Amino acid sequence: MKTASPFRELETDVPRVRVRFAGKDLMLRDGGNLAAELLAAGVLSFRQTPVSGAERGPFCMMGACFDCLVEIDGVTRQACMSEVTAGMDIGMPGTEGDGDA
Amino acid sequence: MLEADLLVLGAGPAGMAAARTAADAGLSVLLLDEQARPGGQIYRDVGNVPEDRAQILGSDYTKGRVLAEALDHPMIRHLTGTTIWQIEAGPRVSFTRDGAASTAKAKRLLIATGALERPMPVPGWTLPGVMTAGAAQILLKQSGLMCERAVLAGSGPLLYLIAAQMCRAGTPPLALVETQTFADRQAALRHLTGALRGWRLLAKGLGLLAEIRKAGVPRYTGASAIAIEGKVQAETISFTSGGKRHNLECATVLLHHGVVPNTQAARSIDVPHHWNEVQQCFVPEKDGWGRTQLPDVFIAGDGAGIGGAKAAQLQGRLAALEIACDLGKTTPADRDRNAAPLNRQLETELAARPFIDKAYPAFREALLPADDTIVCRCEEVTAGDIRRYAGLGCLGPNQTKAFGRPGMGPCQGRYCGLTVTNLLADESGRSQDDTGYYRIRPPLKPVTLGELAAMKDLETDEQEPVT
C-alpha cells in the first residue's frame, strides 16, 4: 500500500521489514519510529476518534498529544513512541474490529 | 528499589548538563528519559544522526553531541525508554521500562521535562497532515523525513529555522503564513538595545531569513482568520493578509507560535505555578538555583520558563551545583565561584528574549479561538462549549470537566489546558492566576495492568535475572 506520501525520505537505501497496518502489508524501516515510518508509507490517518469518528494522525511526534494512538498486537500505544519490528500487527483504534481508544 | 543521590527527569539539554555536573561533583545520578537515545527534543537522536541530516540541521543541533557524550560517566546511570507515571514525596518516582513497572528514589529530584508546543487551535488543526513545527523537526532529526508541499503557519524563530532546513534539504515550504504584525515589530524595537547583548541569536535569525528569501519562499505577514480545510486530510489553508483573502493548496500544515513549559510533572506534586503575561503561559515558582517550594525538588530548562537550549543547559548546571552543595559535596564558596560564570552566560543568553517575545507574540486568535474551533483535541470540545460552561457559572478548568470532559482524554490537558484557562479568564474577567489550571494527577502517562503486574526491582533483578 505504498501510496503517494507527502513525506520524503532523505535516505531510502535502508533495511525494511513487513508489518500489517489495518489489514494491509507495508514495508517499513526496521527499528524506525513507527509514526514516522507510517507517514513515509503514505498513511496519514492512524485512528478514528471515539467521540465523532474523525480521522487523526501524528500531531506532536513527542509523546504528548496521543493523536497517533494505534493498536499494536492488541494493545493501544502511541505510534511516535514505538519502534518498527518485523511482523507487527497494527490496528486503527476506533474502526471495526478494534477496541476503544 | 533503585537509589541515587540525584534523580533527573528528562535527558534534554538541562537534564544532560545537570547529570554531568552533578556526577563531576561526586553525586550518583539516575537519569530517566522516555526516548531511546539522549538529546530531548531539541537534540533528538543527535548521537547517531547521519551526516546528510547533520548538514541540513546545522551546527546548533550537532553541538548537542557534546552533552550526550558527556553522559558516559561512571556516576551516571541513564535509563532510556523510561516512561514516568508517578512522582511522590521521597522523592520517589514510578515508571515503566521494557514492559515492567519499577520505582526509584533519590535525595534530590530535578525535573527537566522541557517544553511543549503552545497549542494553536485554529479551524482544522485536528486534520491528519496538520502537525506542529516541532513535529516536523523531530521527523527530520530522528527519521530523515521531509514534509513536502508544506505551509508553515504562526510566528517565531522556530518557524524560520525549520523553513531554512527545508530549503537546505531541497524541499522548501510552499509559504510562510506569519501572524506577527507590523505593530508587534514596532513594539519589539523598544527592546532592541537590550537584545543586542544577545546579538549572536539575532544574527542567526537574520541568516535564516536570508536563506528563506534566497529560496524564493513567499512570506505573508500579519495573517489572521487562519483556517485549514480538507475532507479527511489537510488540503488547503486559507487566511487574510494584506487586506486580501488567500487560499493555498497544500499537503501538510506545520503550526507554531512559540513553546510553553511542560508543567505536568511539577503540577502533579503541587509545585506552585504563576502566570507569565509576556510568554502567555504558567511557569513554576523557583529560586535562582531552580529550587521549588518543595525543598528537595528542582526544575531547570524550558520547563521552568522558556529560555532555549543554551539557557536550559546553564540552568541545569546551576541546579546541579546547588544540589551538590546541599548534599555536602561542595562548599557554598566553591558553588558560588563555579556559578558566577554560568550566571553571566545565562544573562547574555536571555538578553534577546524580551525582544523575541514582543516581535513574535502568541497568535491572539489561537489564544481565544472562535466558538466552533475545537480546543480539546481528545474529547472534541470547542471554544464555544467552554464559553457556554462559563456562562453557566463555571469558573475554573477543573469544573469544566464535569460539564463536557475537556482535559479528560488521553493527553490529559497537555494541548488544551492553557486555552481553557484563557477562555474562562476572558469570560469571567478574572486573571489566569485566579482562574487556575487543571489539577494534574497520576498516572502522568498510561500504564497497563500487565506492566504493573510485572513490577520489578531493577537493582536486584539486574544482578539475578528473574524469569
Coordinates of C-alpha atoms in Angstrom, one line a residue:
Chain A
M1 CA 0.0 0.0 0.0
K2 CA 2.7 2.4 -0.9
T3 CA 0.6 5.5 -1.8
A4 CA 1.9 8.9 -2.7
S5 CA 3.2 10.3 0.6
P6 CA 3.6 14.0 1.3
F7 CA 6.7 12.9 3.2
R8 CA 10.1 12.4 1.5
E9 CA 12.7 10.1 2.9
L10 CA 16.3 11.5 2.8
E11 CA 17.7 8.0 2.9
T12 CA 15.9 5.3 1.0
D13 CA 18.5 2.5 0.9
V14 CA 17.6 1.1 4.4
P15 CA 16.6 -2.4 5.6
R16 CA 12.9 -2.8 5.7
V17 CA 10.6 -5.3 7.3
R18 CA 7.0 -6.3 6.7
V19 CA 4.3 -5.1 9.1
R20 CA 0.5 -5.1 8.8
F21 CA -1.5 -1.9 9.2
A22 CA -5.3 -2.0 9.1
G23 CA -5.1 -5.4 7.4
K24 CA -2.6 -4.3 4.7
D25 CA 1.0 -5.2 4.3
L26 CA 3.6 -2.4 4.5
M27 CA 7.4 -2.4 4.2
L28 CA 8.8 -0.1 6.9
R29 CA 12.3 0.8 8.0
D30 CA 13.4 -1.8 10.6
G31 CA 13.8 -0.2 14.0
G32 CA 12.4 3.2 12.7
N33 CA 10.0 5.4 14.6
L34 CA 6.6 3.8 13.9
A35 CA 4.7 7.0 13.4
A36 CA 7.3 8.4 11.1
E37 CA 7.6 5.2 9.0
L38 CA 3.8 5.0 8.6
L39 CA 3.8 8.6 7.4
A40 CA 6.6 7.8 5.0
A41 CA 4.5 4.9 3.6
G42 CA 1.6 7.3 2.9
V43 CA -0.5 6.5 6.0
L44 CA -1.7 9.8 7.4
S45 CA -4.8 8.6 9.3
F46 CA -3.9 6.4 12.3
R47 CA -7.2 6.1 14.1
Q48 CA -10.8 7.4 14.4
T49 CA -11.8 9.4 17.5
P50 CA -14.2 7.8 19.9
V51 CA -16.2 11.0 20.0
S52 CA -17.1 11.8 16.4
G53 CA -15.2 9.2 14.5
A54 CA -13.0 11.8 12.8
E55 CA -9.7 10.6 11.5
R56 CA -6.5 11.6 13.3
G57 CA -2.7 11.2 12.7
P58 CA 0.5 12.3 14.3
F59 CA 0.5 15.9 15.6
C60 CA 3.3 16.4 18.1
M61 CA 5.7 13.4 17.5
M62 CA 6.9 13.6 21.1
G63 CA 4.5 11.5 23.1
A64 CA 2.4 14.4 24.4
C65 CA -0.7 14.7 22.2
F66 CA -1.8 11.0 21.9
D67 CA -3.3 11.6 18.5
C68 CA -1.1 8.9 16.9
L69 CA -2.6 6.1 19.0
V70 CA -2.6 2.7 17.3
E71 CA -3.2 -0.8 18.4
I72 CA 0.0 -2.9 18.3
D73 CA -0.7 -6.6 18.7
G74 CA -3.9 -5.6 20.6
V75 CA -2.5 -3.0 23.0
T76 CA -3.2 0.7 22.5
R77 CA 0.2 2.5 22.1
Q78 CA 1.5 5.9 20.9
A79 CA 3.0 5.2 17.4
C80 CA 5.5 8.0 17.9
M81 CA 6.9 6.3 21.0
S82 CA 7.1 2.8 19.3
E83 CA 9.7 1.2 17.1
V84 CA 9.1 -0.8 14.0
T85 CA 9.7 -4.5 14.4
A86 CA 9.1 -7.3 11.8
G87 CA 5.6 -8.8 11.8
M88 CA 3.9 -6.1 13.9
D89 CA 0.1 -6.2 13.5
I90 CA -1.2 -2.7 13.8
G91 CA -4.8 -1.8 14.0
M92 CA -6.6 1.5 13.7
P93 CA -8.4 2.3 17.0
G94 CA -12.0 3.3 16.6
T95 CA -12.5 1.2 13.5
E96 CA -14.4 -2.0 13.2
G97 CA -12.7 -5.0 14.9
D98 CA -10.5 -2.9 17.2
G99 CA -11.0 -1.9 20.8
D100 CA -11.9 1.6 22.1
A101 CA -9.1 4.1 22.2
Chain B
M1 CA 14.4 0.0 44.6
L2 CA 16.9 2.0 42.5
E3 CA 18.6 4.7 44.6
A4 CA 20.8 7.6 43.8
D5 CA 21.8 11.0 45.2
L6 CA 20.1 12.8 42.3
L7 CA 17.2 11.7 40.1
V8 CA 16.9 13.7 36.8
L9 CA 13.7 13.5 34.7
G10 CA 14.5 14.2 31.1
A11 CA 17.6 13.9 29.0
G12 CA 17.4 17.2 27.1
P13 CA 20.0 20.0 27.4
A14 CA 19.0 20.8 31.0
G15 CA 18.9 17.2 32.2
M16 CA 22.1 16.1 30.4
A17 CA 24.1 19.1 31.6
A18 CA 22.8 18.7 35.2
A19 CA 23.6 15.0 35.3
R20 CA 27.2 15.5 34.2
T21 CA 27.8 18.5 36.6
A22 CA 26.4 16.5 39.5
A23 CA 28.4 13.4 38.6
D24 CA 31.6 15.5 38.4
A25 CA 30.8 16.8 41.9
G26 CA 30.7 13.2 43.1
L27 CA 26.9 12.6 43.2
S28 CA 25.4 9.3 41.9
V29 CA 22.9 10.3 39.2
L30 CA 20.0 8.4 37.8
L31 CA 18.8 9.9 34.6
L32 CA 15.3 8.8 33.4
D33 CA 14.1 9.6 29.9
E34 CA 11.3 8.5 27.6
Q35 CA 13.4 8.3 24.4
A36 CA 15.7 5.6 23.3
R37 CA 18.6 7.9 23.0
P38 CA 19.7 11.1 24.8
G39 CA 19.0 14.6 23.5
G40 CA 15.5 15.6 24.4
Q41 CA 13.5 17.1 21.5
I42 CA 16.0 19.9 20.6
Y43 CA 18.9 17.4 20.3
R44 CA 16.7 14.4 19.4
D45 CA 18.9 11.5 18.3
V46 CA 21.9 13.8 18.0
G47 CA 24.3 10.9 18.8
N48 CA 23.5 8.8 15.7
V49 CA 22.3 11.3 13.1
P50 CA 23.8 10.6 9.6
E51 CA 26.0 13.3 8.0
D52 CA 23.4 14.4 5.4
R53 CA 20.9 15.2 8.0
A54 CA 23.5 16.9 10.2
Q55 CA 24.3 19.2 7.3
I56 CA 20.7 20.2 6.9
L57 CA 20.1 20.6 10.7
G58 CA 23.2 22.8 11.2
S59 CA 25.8 23.2 14.0
D60 CA 23.3 24.5 16.6
Y61 CA 21.9 21.0 16.5
T62 CA 25.1 18.9 16.3
K63 CA 26.7 20.8 19.2
G64 CA 24.3 18.7 21.4
R65 CA 26.6 15.7 20.8
V66 CA 29.0 17.1 23.4
L67 CA 26.2 16.9 26.1
A68 CA 25.1 13.4 25.0
E69 CA 28.7 12.1 25.0
A70 CA 29.3 13.6 28.5
L71 CA 26.7 11.2 29.9
D72 CA 29.4 8.5 29.6
H73 CA 30.5 8.8 33.3
P74 CA 30.8 6.1 36.0
M75 CA 28.5 8.1 38.3
I76 CA 25.7 8.5 35.7
R77 CA 23.1 5.7 35.1
H78 CA 20.9 6.7 32.1
L79 CA 17.7 4.7 31.8
T80 CA 16.3 5.1 28.3
G81 CA 12.9 4.2 27.1
T82 CA 11.5 5.0 30.6
T83 CA 8.0 6.4 31.0
I84 CA 7.4 8.1 34.3
W85 CA 3.8 7.9 35.6
Q86 CA 4.0 8.9 39.2
I87 CA 6.1 11.2 41.4
E88 CA 5.8 11.1 45.2
A89 CA 7.4 12.6 48.3
G90 CA 10.8 11.0 49.0
P91 CA 11.4 12.0 46.2
R92 CA 10.3 8.8 44.6
V93 CA 9.2 8.1 41.0
S94 CA 7.4 5.2 39.5
F95 CA 8.0 4.3 35.8
T96 CA 7.6 1.7 33.1
R97 CA 10.5 0.3 31.2
D98 CA 10.7 -2.7 28.9
G99 CA 7.1 -3.7 29.7
A100 CA 7.6 -3.7 33.5
A101 CA 6.9 -1.1 36.2
S102 CA 9.6 -0.1 38.7
T103 CA 10.4 2.6 41.2
A104 CA 13.4 4.8 42.1
K105 CA 14.3 7.0 45.0
A106 CA 16.8 9.8 45.5
K107 CA 17.9 12.5 47.9
R108 CA 17.0 15.2 45.3
L109 CA 14.8 15.4 42.2
L110 CA 15.5 17.6 39.2
I111 CA 12.6 18.0 36.8
A112 CA 13.9 18.8 33.3
T113 CA 10.9 17.9 31.2
G114 CA 11.2 20.8 28.8
A115 CA 8.6 22.4 26.7
L116 CA 5.5 21.6 24.6
E117 CA 4.4 23.5 21.5
R118 CA 1.9 26.2 22.5
P119 CA -1.4 24.8 21.4
M120 CA -2.6 26.6 18.2
P121 CA -6.3 25.9 17.9
V122 CA -7.5 27.1 14.5
P123 CA -10.3 25.6 12.5
G124 CA -9.0 22.3 11.0
W125 CA -6.0 21.9 13.3
T126 CA -7.1 18.3 14.1
L127 CA -7.0 17.1 10.5
P128 CA -4.3 14.5 9.6
G129 CA -1.5 16.3 7.8
V130 CA -1.5 19.2 10.3
M131 CA 1.3 18.9 12.8
T132 CA 3.4 21.2 15.0
A133 CA 6.6 22.6 13.5
G134 CA 8.3 20.8 16.3
A135 CA 6.9 17.5 15.0
A136 CA 8.4 18.3 11.5
Q137 CA 11.8 18.9 13.2
I138 CA 11.5 15.6 15.0
L139 CA 10.7 13.8 11.8
L140 CA 13.8 15.2 10.2
K141 CA 16.1 14.6 13.2
Q142 CA 15.1 11.1 14.0
S143 CA 13.8 9.7 10.8
G144 CA 15.3 11.8 7.9
L145 CA 11.7 12.7 6.8
M146 CA 10.9 15.9 5.0
C147 CA 7.4 17.4 4.7
E148 CA 6.5 18.1 1.1
R149 CA 4.1 20.8 -0.1
A150 CA 4.0 22.2 3.4
V151 CA 2.8 25.6 4.6
L152 CA 4.2 26.9 7.8
A153 CA 1.8 29.0 9.9
G154 CA 2.3 31.0 13.1
S155 CA 5.2 33.0 14.4
G156 CA 8.6 32.8 16.0
P157 CA 12.2 31.8 15.3
L158 CA 11.5 28.1 15.1
L159 CA 9.3 28.7 12.1
Y160 CA 12.3 30.3 10.3
L161 CA 14.7 27.5 11.4
I162 CA 12.5 24.7 10.1
A163 CA 11.8 26.7 6.9
A164 CA 15.6 27.2 6.3
Q165 CA 16.3 23.5 7.0
M166 CA 13.6 22.5 4.5
C167 CA 15.2 24.8 1.9
R168 CA 18.6 23.2 2.5
A169 CA 17.0 19.7 2.0
G170 CA 15.6 20.8 -1.3
T171 CA 12.1 20.7 -0.1
P172 CA 11.3 24.4 0.5
P173 CA 7.8 25.1 2.1
L174 CA 5.2 26.5 -0.2
A175 CA 4.8 29.5 2.0
L176 CA 5.2 31.1 5.4
V177 CA 2.0 32.4 6.9
E178 CA 3.1 34.6 9.7
T179 CA 0.8 36.0 12.3
Q180 CA 3.0 38.7 13.8
T181 CA 2.1 42.3 12.7
F182 CA 3.9 45.5 11.9
A183 CA 2.8 46.8 15.3
D184 CA 4.5 43.8 17.0
R185 CA 7.7 44.7 15.3
Q186 CA 7.5 48.3 16.4
A187 CA 6.8 47.2 20.0
A188 CA 9.8 44.8 19.9
L189 CA 12.2 47.6 18.7
R190 CA 12.0 49.1 22.2
H191 CA 13.8 46.1 23.5
L192 CA 16.4 46.0 20.7
T193 CA 19.1 47.7 22.8
G194 CA 18.9 45.1 25.5
A195 CA 18.7 42.4 22.8
L196 CA 22.0 43.5 21.3
R197 CA 23.8 41.7 24.1
G198 CA 22.3 38.6 22.7
W199 CA 23.4 39.6 19.1
R200 CA 24.5 36.1 18.1
L201 CA 20.9 34.9 18.4
L202 CA 19.6 37.9 16.3
A203 CA 22.3 37.4 13.7
K204 CA 21.3 33.7 13.4
G205 CA 17.7 34.8 12.8
L206 CA 18.7 37.2 10.0
G207 CA 20.8 34.4 8.4
L208 CA 17.8 32.1 8.4
L209 CA 15.6 34.8 6.8
A210 CA 18.2 35.3 4.1
E211 CA 18.2 31.6 3.3
I212 CA 14.4 31.6 3.1
R213 CA 14.4 34.6 0.8
K214 CA 17.0 33.1 -1.4
A215 CA 14.9 30.0 -1.9
G216 CA 12.0 32.3 -3.0
V217 CA 9.6 31.1 -0.3
P218 CA 6.7 33.6 -0.2
R219 CA 6.0 35.2 3.3
Y220 CA 2.7 36.5 4.3
T221 CA 2.8 38.6 7.5
G222 CA 0.0 39.9 9.8
A223 CA -2.0 36.9 8.9
S224 CA -5.4 36.4 10.5
A225 CA -8.6 34.2 10.2
I226 CA -6.4 31.2 9.5
A227 CA -8.3 28.0 8.7
I228 CA -7.3 24.6 7.4
E229 CA -9.7 22.6 5.3
G230 CA -9.9 19.1 3.8
K231 CA -12.3 16.2 3.6
V232 CA -10.2 13.7 5.6
Q233 CA -6.8 15.3 5.5
A234 CA -5.4 18.8 5.2
E235 CA -5.9 20.1 1.6
T236 CA -5.9 23.9 1.8
I237 CA -5.1 26.7 4.2
S238 CA -6.8 30.0 4.0
F239 CA -6.1 33.3 5.7
T240 CA -6.3 37.0 5.4
S241 CA -3.1 39.0 4.9
G242 CA -2.5 42.5 3.4
G243 CA -6.3 43.0 3.3
K244 CA -6.8 40.0 1.0
R245 CA -8.1 36.5 1.5
H246 CA -5.6 33.8 0.4
N247 CA -6.3 30.2 -0.2
L248 CA -3.3 27.9 -0.7
E249 CA -3.4 24.2 -1.7
C250 CA -1.0 22.1 0.4
A251 CA -0.4 18.6 1.7
T252 CA 0.9 19.4 5.2
V253 CA 0.5 22.3 7.5
L254 CA 3.0 23.0 10.3
L255 CA 1.8 25.1 13.1
H256 CA 3.9 27.0 15.6
H257 CA 3.5 30.1 17.8
G258 CA 6.0 29.5 20.5
V259 CA 6.6 26.9 23.1
V260 CA 5.4 26.7 26.7
P261 CA 6.7 24.9 29.8
N262 CA 5.5 21.3 30.1
T263 CA 4.3 21.5 33.7
Q264 CA 2.7 18.1 34.1
A265 CA 5.4 16.6 36.3
A266 CA 5.7 19.7 38.6
R267 CA 2.0 20.2 38.9
S268 CA 1.4 16.6 39.8
I269 CA 3.4 17.2 43.1
D270 CA 1.8 20.6 43.7
V271 CA 4.7 22.8 42.8
P272 CA 3.1 26.3 42.8
H273 CA 2.9 28.0 39.4
H274 CA 2.1 31.5 38.3
W275 CA 1.0 33.2 35.0
N276 CA 3.7 34.8 32.9
E277 CA 1.9 37.5 30.9
V278 CA 4.7 38.1 28.3
Q279 CA 5.1 34.4 27.5
Q280 CA 1.4 33.7 28.0
C281 CA 1.9 30.5 30.0
F282 CA 2.2 29.2 33.5
V283 CA 5.7 28.9 35.0
P284 CA 6.7 27.1 38.2
E285 CA 7.9 29.1 41.1
K286 CA 11.6 28.6 41.8
D287 CA 14.7 30.4 43.0
G288 CA 17.8 31.3 41.1
W289 CA 19.1 27.7 41.5
G290 CA 15.9 26.1 40.3
R291 CA 14.8 25.1 43.8
T292 CA 11.0 24.9 44.1
Q293 CA 8.9 25.4 47.2
L294 CA 9.4 21.7 47.8
P295 CA 13.0 21.8 49.1
D296 CA 14.2 18.5 47.6
V297 CA 12.7 19.3 44.1
F298 CA 14.4 21.4 41.5
I299 CA 13.3 22.5 38.0
A300 CA 15.7 23.5 35.2
G301 CA 15.4 24.3 31.5
D302 CA 12.3 25.3 29.4
G303 CA 10.1 23.5 31.9
A304 CA 10.9 26.4 34.3
G305 CA 10.2 29.1 31.7
I306 CA 11.2 29.4 28.1
G307 CA 14.8 30.4 27.5
G308 CA 16.1 28.0 24.8
A309 CA 18.6 25.1 24.8
K310 CA 21.7 27.1 25.9
A311 CA 19.9 28.7 28.8
A312 CA 18.5 25.2 29.7
Q313 CA 22.0 23.8 29.9
L314 CA 23.2 26.6 32.1
Q315 CA 20.2 26.2 34.4
G316 CA 20.8 22.5 34.6
R317 CA 24.4 23.1 35.7
L318 CA 23.4 25.7 38.3
A319 CA 20.8 23.3 39.8
A320 CA 23.4 20.6 40.0
L321 CA 25.9 22.9 41.8
E322 CA 23.3 23.8 44.4
I323 CA 22.3 20.2 44.9
A324 CA 25.9 19.1 45.3
C325 CA 26.3 21.8 47.9
D326 CA 23.0 20.7 49.6
L327 CA 24.4 17.2 49.9
G328 CA 27.7 18.3 51.3
K329 CA 29.8 17.5 48.2
T330 CA 30.9 21.1 47.7
T331 CA 31.2 24.2 49.9
P332 CA 29.0 27.3 49.4
A333 CA 32.1 29.2 48.4
D334 CA 33.0 26.7 45.6
R335 CA 29.4 26.6 44.5
D336 CA 29.3 30.4 44.1
R337 CA 32.7 30.5 42.4
N338 CA 31.5 27.9 39.8
A339 CA 28.1 29.5 39.4
A340 CA 29.3 33.0 38.7
P341 CA 30.4 32.5 35.1
L342 CA 27.3 30.4 34.4
N343 CA 25.0 33.2 35.7
R344 CA 26.9 35.7 33.5
Q345 CA 26.4 33.5 30.4
L346 CA 22.7 33.0 31.3
E347 CA 22.1 36.7 31.4
T348 CA 23.6 37.1 27.9
E349 CA 21.6 34.2 26.7
L350 CA 18.4 35.6 28.0
A351 CA 19.1 39.2 26.8
A352 CA 17.4 38.8 23.4
R353 CA 14.3 37.1 25.0
P354 CA 12.2 40.2 25.6
F355 CA 12.8 41.3 22.0
I356 CA 11.8 37.9 20.6
D357 CA 8.8 37.6 22.9
K358 CA 7.5 41.0 21.7
A359 CA 8.4 40.6 18.0
Y360 CA 6.7 37.1 17.8
P361 CA 3.8 37.2 20.2
A362 CA 1.4 34.3 20.5
F363 CA -1.3 34.4 17.8
R364 CA -4.3 36.1 19.5
E365 CA -6.9 34.2 17.6
A366 CA -5.5 30.9 18.8
L367 CA -5.4 32.1 22.4
L368 CA -9.1 32.9 22.3
P369 CA -10.4 30.8 19.4
A370 CA -13.7 31.3 17.6
D371 CA -16.7 29.4 19.0
D372 CA -16.7 26.5 16.5
T373 CA -13.0 25.7 16.9
I374 CA -12.0 22.5 18.7
V375 CA -9.8 23.3 21.7
C376 CA -9.7 19.9 23.5
R377 CA -8.5 17.6 20.7
C378 CA -9.1 14.4 22.7
E379 CA -12.7 15.0 23.7
E380 CA -13.5 17.4 20.8
V381 CA -14.7 20.2 23.0
T382 CA -15.0 23.6 21.2
A383 CA -14.2 27.1 22.4
G384 CA -17.9 27.8 22.2
D385 CA -18.6 24.9 24.6
I386 CA -16.1 26.4 27.1
R387 CA -17.7 29.8 26.8
R388 CA -21.1 28.2 27.4
Y389 CA -19.8 26.5 30.6
A390 CA -18.5 29.9 31.7
G391 CA -22.0 31.4 31.1
L392 CA -23.5 28.7 33.3
G393 CA -21.2 29.8 36.1
C394 CA -18.2 27.5 35.6
L395 CA -15.2 29.4 37.0
G396 CA -12.2 27.1 36.7
P397 CA -10.7 24.5 34.4
N398 CA -11.4 21.6 36.8
Q399 CA -15.1 22.3 36.9
T400 CA -15.3 22.3 33.0
K401 CA -14.5 18.6 33.2
A402 CA -17.9 18.0 34.8
F403 CA -19.6 20.0 32.0
G404 CA -18.0 18.4 29.0
R405 CA -14.9 16.4 29.7
P406 CA -12.2 18.8 28.3
G407 CA -8.8 17.7 29.5
M408 CA -10.0 14.2 30.4
G409 CA -8.8 12.5 27.2
P410 CA -5.5 10.6 26.8
C411 CA -3.4 13.8 26.5
Q412 CA -4.7 14.9 30.0
G413 CA -5.0 18.5 29.0
R414 CA -1.5 19.0 27.6
Y415 CA -2.9 20.6 24.4
C416 CA -6.0 22.3 25.8
G417 CA -5.1 23.4 29.3
L418 CA -3.8 26.9 28.5
T419 CA -6.6 27.6 26.1
V420 CA -9.3 26.6 28.6
T421 CA -7.7 28.8 31.3
N422 CA -7.6 31.7 28.8
L423 CA -11.2 31.3 27.7
L424 CA -12.5 31.1 31.2
A425 CA -10.4 34.1 32.3
D426 CA -11.6 36.1 29.4
E427 CA -15.3 35.2 30.0
S428 CA -15.2 35.9 33.8
G429 CA -12.8 38.9 33.7
R430 CA -10.6 37.2 36.3
S431 CA -6.9 36.7 35.9
Q432 CA -5.3 33.5 34.7
D433 CA -3.8 33.1 38.1
D434 CA -7.2 33.3 39.7
T435 CA -8.7 31.0 37.1
G436 CA -6.1 28.4 37.7
Y437 CA -5.3 25.2 35.7
Y438 CA -6.3 21.6 35.6
R439 CA -5.3 19.5 38.6
I440 CA -2.8 17.0 37.3
R441 CA -2.9 13.6 38.9
P442 CA -1.0 10.3 38.4
P443 CA -0.7 8.3 36.2
L444 CA 1.1 11.0 34.2
K445 CA 1.2 8.6 31.3
P446 CA -0.9 5.4 30.7
V447 CA 0.4 2.3 32.4
T448 CA -1.1 -1.1 31.6
L449 CA -2.2 -3.7 34.3
G450 CA 0.3 -6.1 32.7
E451 CA 3.2 -3.6 33.3
L452 CA 2.1 -3.1 36.9
A453 CA 1.8 -6.9 37.4
A454 CA 5.3 -7.3 36.1
M455 CA 6.6 -4.7 38.7
K456 CA 10.3 -5.4 39.4
D457 CA 13.2 -4.1 41.4
L458 CA 15.7 -3.0 38.8
E459 CA 18.5 -3.0 41.4
T460 CA 18.3 -6.7 42.4
D461 CA 16.8 -8.0 39.2
E462 CA 19.7 -6.9 37.1
Q463 CA 22.1 -8.9 39.2
E464 CA 20.0 -12.1 39.3
P465 CA 17.7 -12.1 36.3
V466 CA 14.2 -13.3 37.3
T467 CA 12.3 -15.4 34.8

